[in-house]
Amino acid sequence: EDQVTQSPEALRLQEGESSSLNCSYTVSGLRGLFWYRQDPGKGPEFLFTLYSAGEEKEKERLKATLTKKESFLHITAPKPEDSATYLCAVQSVFFGAGNNRKLIWGLGTSLAVNP
Amino acid sequence: NAGVTQTPKFQVLKTGQSMTLQCAQDMNHEYMSWYRQDPGMGLRLIHYSVGAGITDQGEVPNGYNVSRSTTEDFPLRLLSAAPSQTSVYFCASSREREETQYFGPGTRLLVL
């Protein structure tokens, strides 16, 4: 069964303390893996798309990497404004409901960065 | 450029009432979709549209209707609200079906 698991569920860091969030997936044919950031009371905001194992993308203090089984979101020297829930979603090459390729969302990692 | 807008921000309904959640985008995106987000469930696709006049069902379409008369607007109708429809609803849009999606701020719905 196609599945996306994010860990940890919650993470509390001190400002400047680097860490990584994990998104492990099981899908019948990966088309793409997406990372989004969601602030409380707001909609998800796109961060990265990764398509193939070995691919890496960076944006400010964030770096996303992809292997055949998982993706990591590395946060270097985080600041309080990086506090948010980080969502991972995996798109299958196969179609699910209607004519859409299946997009499976994880439950997210809630990150809190203390000053 | 407002992006994706949703109204209302918050709504309380009684069981059996109907209502329409509004969604609009000003990016000329062809693809629009509605999701619900529930604790422990992740985002789930309700309905989507690949262009004006074309809609299709997602994973959890029961109890919801949609229409797409213009490129900009994609309203979601609850026909007869049930407590199980208590959720946060997000509208999203993208240039094409499988490109990056841009989400609205959400509508928090409570059905009593």
mmCIF file of N, CA and C in Angstrom, chain A residues 31 34 36 38 41-46 49 87 91 95 97-101 103 105-107, chain B residues 31 35 37 40-43 45 48 56-59 90 97-98 100-101 103-106 108:
data_model
loop_
_atom_site.group_PDB
_atom_site.id
_atom_site.type_symbol
_atom_site.label_atom_id
_atom_site.label_comp_id
_atom_site.label_asym_id
_atom_site.label_seq_id
_atom_site.Cartn_x
_atom_site.Cartn_y
_atom_site.Cartn_z
ATOM 1 N N ARG A 31 6.909 9.584 -8.925
ATOM 2 C CA ARG A 31 7.006 10.620 -9.956
ATOM 3 C C ARG A 31 7.660 11.864 -9.378
ATOM 4 N N PHE A 34 7.312 16.170 -2.757
ATOM 5 C CA PHE A 34 7.137 17.593 -2.476
ATOM 6 C C PHE A 34 7.313 17.861 -0.990
ATOM 7 N N TYR A 36 6.370 20.926 1.746
ATOM 8 C CA TYR A 36 5.622 22.154 1.994
ATOM 9 C C TYR A 36 5.828 22.568 3.452
ATOM 10 N N GLN A 38 3.787 24.633 6.556
ATOM 11 C CA GLN A 38 2.473 25.130 6.936
ATOM 12 C C GLN A 38 2.557 25.839 8.279
ATOM 13 N N GLY A 41 -2.860 27.990 11.181
ATOM 14 C CA GLY A 41 -3.981 28.751 10.640
ATOM 15 C C GLY A 41 -3.821 29.177 9.198
ATOM 16 N N LYS A 42 -2.823 28.623 8.511
ATOM 17 C CA LYS A 42 -2.594 28.992 7.110
ATOM 18 C C LYS A 42 -2.514 27.751 6.230
ATOM 19 N N GLY A 43 -2.551 27.983 4.922
ATOM 20 C CA GLY A 43 -2.422 26.890 3.981
ATOM 21 C C GLY A 43 -0.968 26.503 3.765
ATOM 22 N N PRO A 44 -0.731 25.285 3.277
ATOM 23 C CA PRO A 44 0.641 24.864 2.980
ATOM 24 C C PRO A 44 1.292 25.766 1.933
ATOM 25 N N GLU A 45 2.590 25.989 2.125
ATOM 26 C CA GLU A 45 3.373 26.825 1.219
ATOM 27 C C GLU A 45 4.474 25.969 0.620
ATOM 28 N N PHE A 46 4.556 25.958 -0.705
ATOM 29 C CA PHE A 46 5.507 25.094 -1.408
ATOM 30 C C PHE A 46 6.947 25.455 -1.086
ATOM 31 N N THR A 49 10.431 20.484 -4.860
ATOM 32 C CA THR A 49 10.059 19.250 -5.525
ATOM 33 C C THR A 49 11.337 18.497 -5.880
ATOM 34 N N LEU A 87 5.364 19.527 5.783
ATOM 35 C CA LEU A 87 4.617 18.432 5.177
ATOM 36 C C LEU A 87 5.367 17.859 3.989
ATOM 37 N N GLN A 91 4.070 11.826 -5.033
ATOM 38 C CA GLN A 91 3.203 11.613 -6.192
ATOM 39 C C GLN A 91 3.626 10.347 -6.927
ATOM 40 N N PHE A 95 -2.296 6.397 -11.566
ATOM 41 C CA PHE A 95 -3.444 7.236 -11.332
ATOM 42 C C PHE A 95 -4.283 6.707 -10.181
ATOM 43 N N ALA A 97 -7.703 8.525 -7.787
ATOM 44 C CA ALA A 97 -9.073 8.967 -7.995
ATOM 45 C C ALA A 97 -9.169 9.831 -9.239
ATOM 46 N N GLY A 98 -10.182 9.572 -10.041
ATOM 47 C CA GLY A 98 -10.370 10.348 -11.256
ATOM 48 C C GLY A 98 -9.208 10.151 -12.209
ATOM 49 N N ASN A 99 -8.741 11.210 -12.813
ATOM 50 C CA ASN A 99 -7.611 11.139 -13.723
ATOM 51 C C ASN A 99 -6.368 11.777 -13.127
ATOM 52 N N ASN A 100 -6.279 11.772 -11.821
ATOM 53 C CA ASN A 100 -5.134 12.351 -11.124
ATOM 54 C C ASN A 100 -4.147 11.265 -10.747
ATOM 55 N N ARG A 101 -2.861 11.546 -10.932
ATOM 56 C CA ARG A 101 -1.871 10.650 -10.334
ATOM 57 C C ARG A 101 -2.015 10.761 -8.818
ATOM 58 N N LEU A 103 -1.523 11.343 -5.102
ATOM 59 C CA LEU A 103 -0.684 12.220 -4.288
ATOM 60 C C LEU A 103 -0.969 11.855 -2.846
ATOM 61 N N TRP A 105 -0.126 12.333 1.101
ATOM 62 C CA TRP A 105 0.420 13.313 2.036
ATOM 63 C C TRP A 105 0.802 12.648 3.357
ATOM 64 N N GLY A 106 1.935 13.093 3.907
ATOM 65 C CA GLY A 106 2.287 12.710 5.260
ATOM 66 C C GLY A 106 1.558 13.586 6.268
ATOM 67 N N LEU A 107 1.702 13.240 7.556
ATOM 68 C CA LEU A 107 1.018 13.986 8.613
ATOM 69 C C LEU A 107 1.812 15.189 9.092
ATOM 70 N N TYR B 31 -5.727 24.356 -13.235
ATOM 71 C CA TYR B 31 -6.039 23.278 -12.297
ATOM 72 C C TYR B 31 -6.358 23.847 -10.923
ATOM 73 N N TYR B 35 -9.223 20.339 -0.797
ATOM 74 C CA TYR B 35 -8.752 19.346 0.151
ATOM 75 C C TYR B 35 -9.439 19.595 1.496
ATOM 76 N N GLN B 37 -8.420 18.842 5.652
ATOM 77 C CA GLN B 37 -7.311 18.459 6.522
ATOM 78 C C GLN B 37 -7.856 18.166 7.900
ATOM 79 N N GLY B 40 -4.512 13.685 12.215
ATOM 80 C CA GLY B 40 -4.220 12.269 12.055
ATOM 81 C C GLY B 40 -4.553 11.696 10.694
ATOM 82 N N MET B 41 -5.014 12.535 9.767
ATOM 83 C CA MET B 41 -5.452 12.004 8.460
ATOM 84 C C MET B 41 -4.648 12.580 7.302
ATOM 85 N N GLY B 42 -3.976 13.681 7.489
ATOM 86 C CA GLY B 42 -3.303 14.306 6.361
ATOM 87 C C GLY B 42 -4.291 14.967 5.419
ATOM 88 N N LEU B 43 -3.796 15.576 4.393
ATOM 89 C CA LEU B 43 -4.640 16.241 3.403
ATOM 90 C C LEU B 43 -5.290 15.203 2.486
ATOM 91 N N LEU B 45 -7.945 14.753 -0.939
ATOM 92 C CA LEU B 45 -8.522 15.437 -2.087
ATOM 93 C C LEU B 45 -10.020 15.168 -2.162
ATOM 94 N N TYR B 48 -11.659 18.094 -7.862
ATOM 95 C CA TYR B 48 -10.700 18.922 -8.578
ATOM 96 C C TYR B 48 -11.264 19.308 -9.936
ATOM 97 N N ASP B 56 -13.990 16.761 -11.520
ATOM 98 C CA ASP B 56 -13.930 15.325 -11.281
ATOM 99 C C ASP B 56 -13.788 15.087 -9.792
ATOM 100 N N GLN B 57 -14.076 13.846 -9.394
ATOM 101 C CA GLN B 57 -14.042 13.499 -7.979
ATOM 102 C C GLN B 57 -12.646 13.128 -7.532
ATOM 103 N N GLY B 58 -12.359 13.440 -6.269
ATOM 104 C CA GLY B 58 -11.124 13.013 -5.647
ATOM 105 C C GLY B 58 -11.367 11.796 -4.770
ATOM 106 N N GLU B 59 -10.615 11.715 -3.667
ATOM 107 C CA GLU B 59 -10.699 10.542 -2.776
ATOM 108 C C GLU B 59 -11.962 10.524 -1.932
ATOM 109 N N PHE B 90 -9.087 23.420 2.369
ATOM 110 C CA PHE B 90 -8.133 24.208 1.598
ATOM 111 C C PHE B 90 -8.428 24.079 0.114
ATOM 112 N N ARG B 97 -2.084 20.252 -14.189
ATOM 113 C CA ARG B 97 -2.533 19.226 -13.243
ATOM 114 C C ARG B 97 -1.458 18.812 -12.261
ATOM 115 N N GLU B 98 -0.257 18.579 -12.715
ATOM 116 C CA GLU B 98 0.732 17.955 -11.840
ATOM 117 C C GLU B 98 1.876 18.892 -11.478
ATOM 118 N N THR B 100 3.371 22.328 -9.211
ATOM 119 C CA THR B 100 3.321 22.810 -7.837
ATOM 120 C C THR B 100 1.981 23.471 -7.549
ATOM 121 N N GLN B 101 1.387 23.111 -6.418
ATOM 122 C CA GLN B 101 0.106 23.676 -6.029
ATOM 123 C C GLN B 101 0.295 24.845 -5.066
ATOM 124 N N PHE B 103 -1.734 27.030 -2.248
ATOM 125 C CA PHE B 103 -2.887 26.840 -1.382
ATOM 126 C C PHE B 103 -3.437 28.173 -0.893
ATOM 127 N N GLY B 104 -4.746 28.170 -0.650
ATOM 128 C CA GLY B 104 -5.390 29.299 0.010
ATOM 129 C C GLY B 104 -5.212 29.201 1.513
ATOM 130 N N PRO B 105 -5.732 30.194 2.260
ATOM 131 C CA PRO B 105 -5.537 30.235 3.708
ATOM 132 C C PRO B 105 -6.434 29.279 4.482
ATOM 133 N N GLY B 106 -7.432 28.699 3.832
ATOM 134 C CA GLY B 106 -8.273 27.711 4.494
ATOM 135 C C GLY B 106 -9.562 28.279 5.049
ATOM 136 N N ARG B 108 -12.168 27.126 8.159
ATOM 137 C CA ARG B 108 -12.382 26.196 9.281
ATOM 138 C C ARG B 108 -13.883 26.032 9.453
#
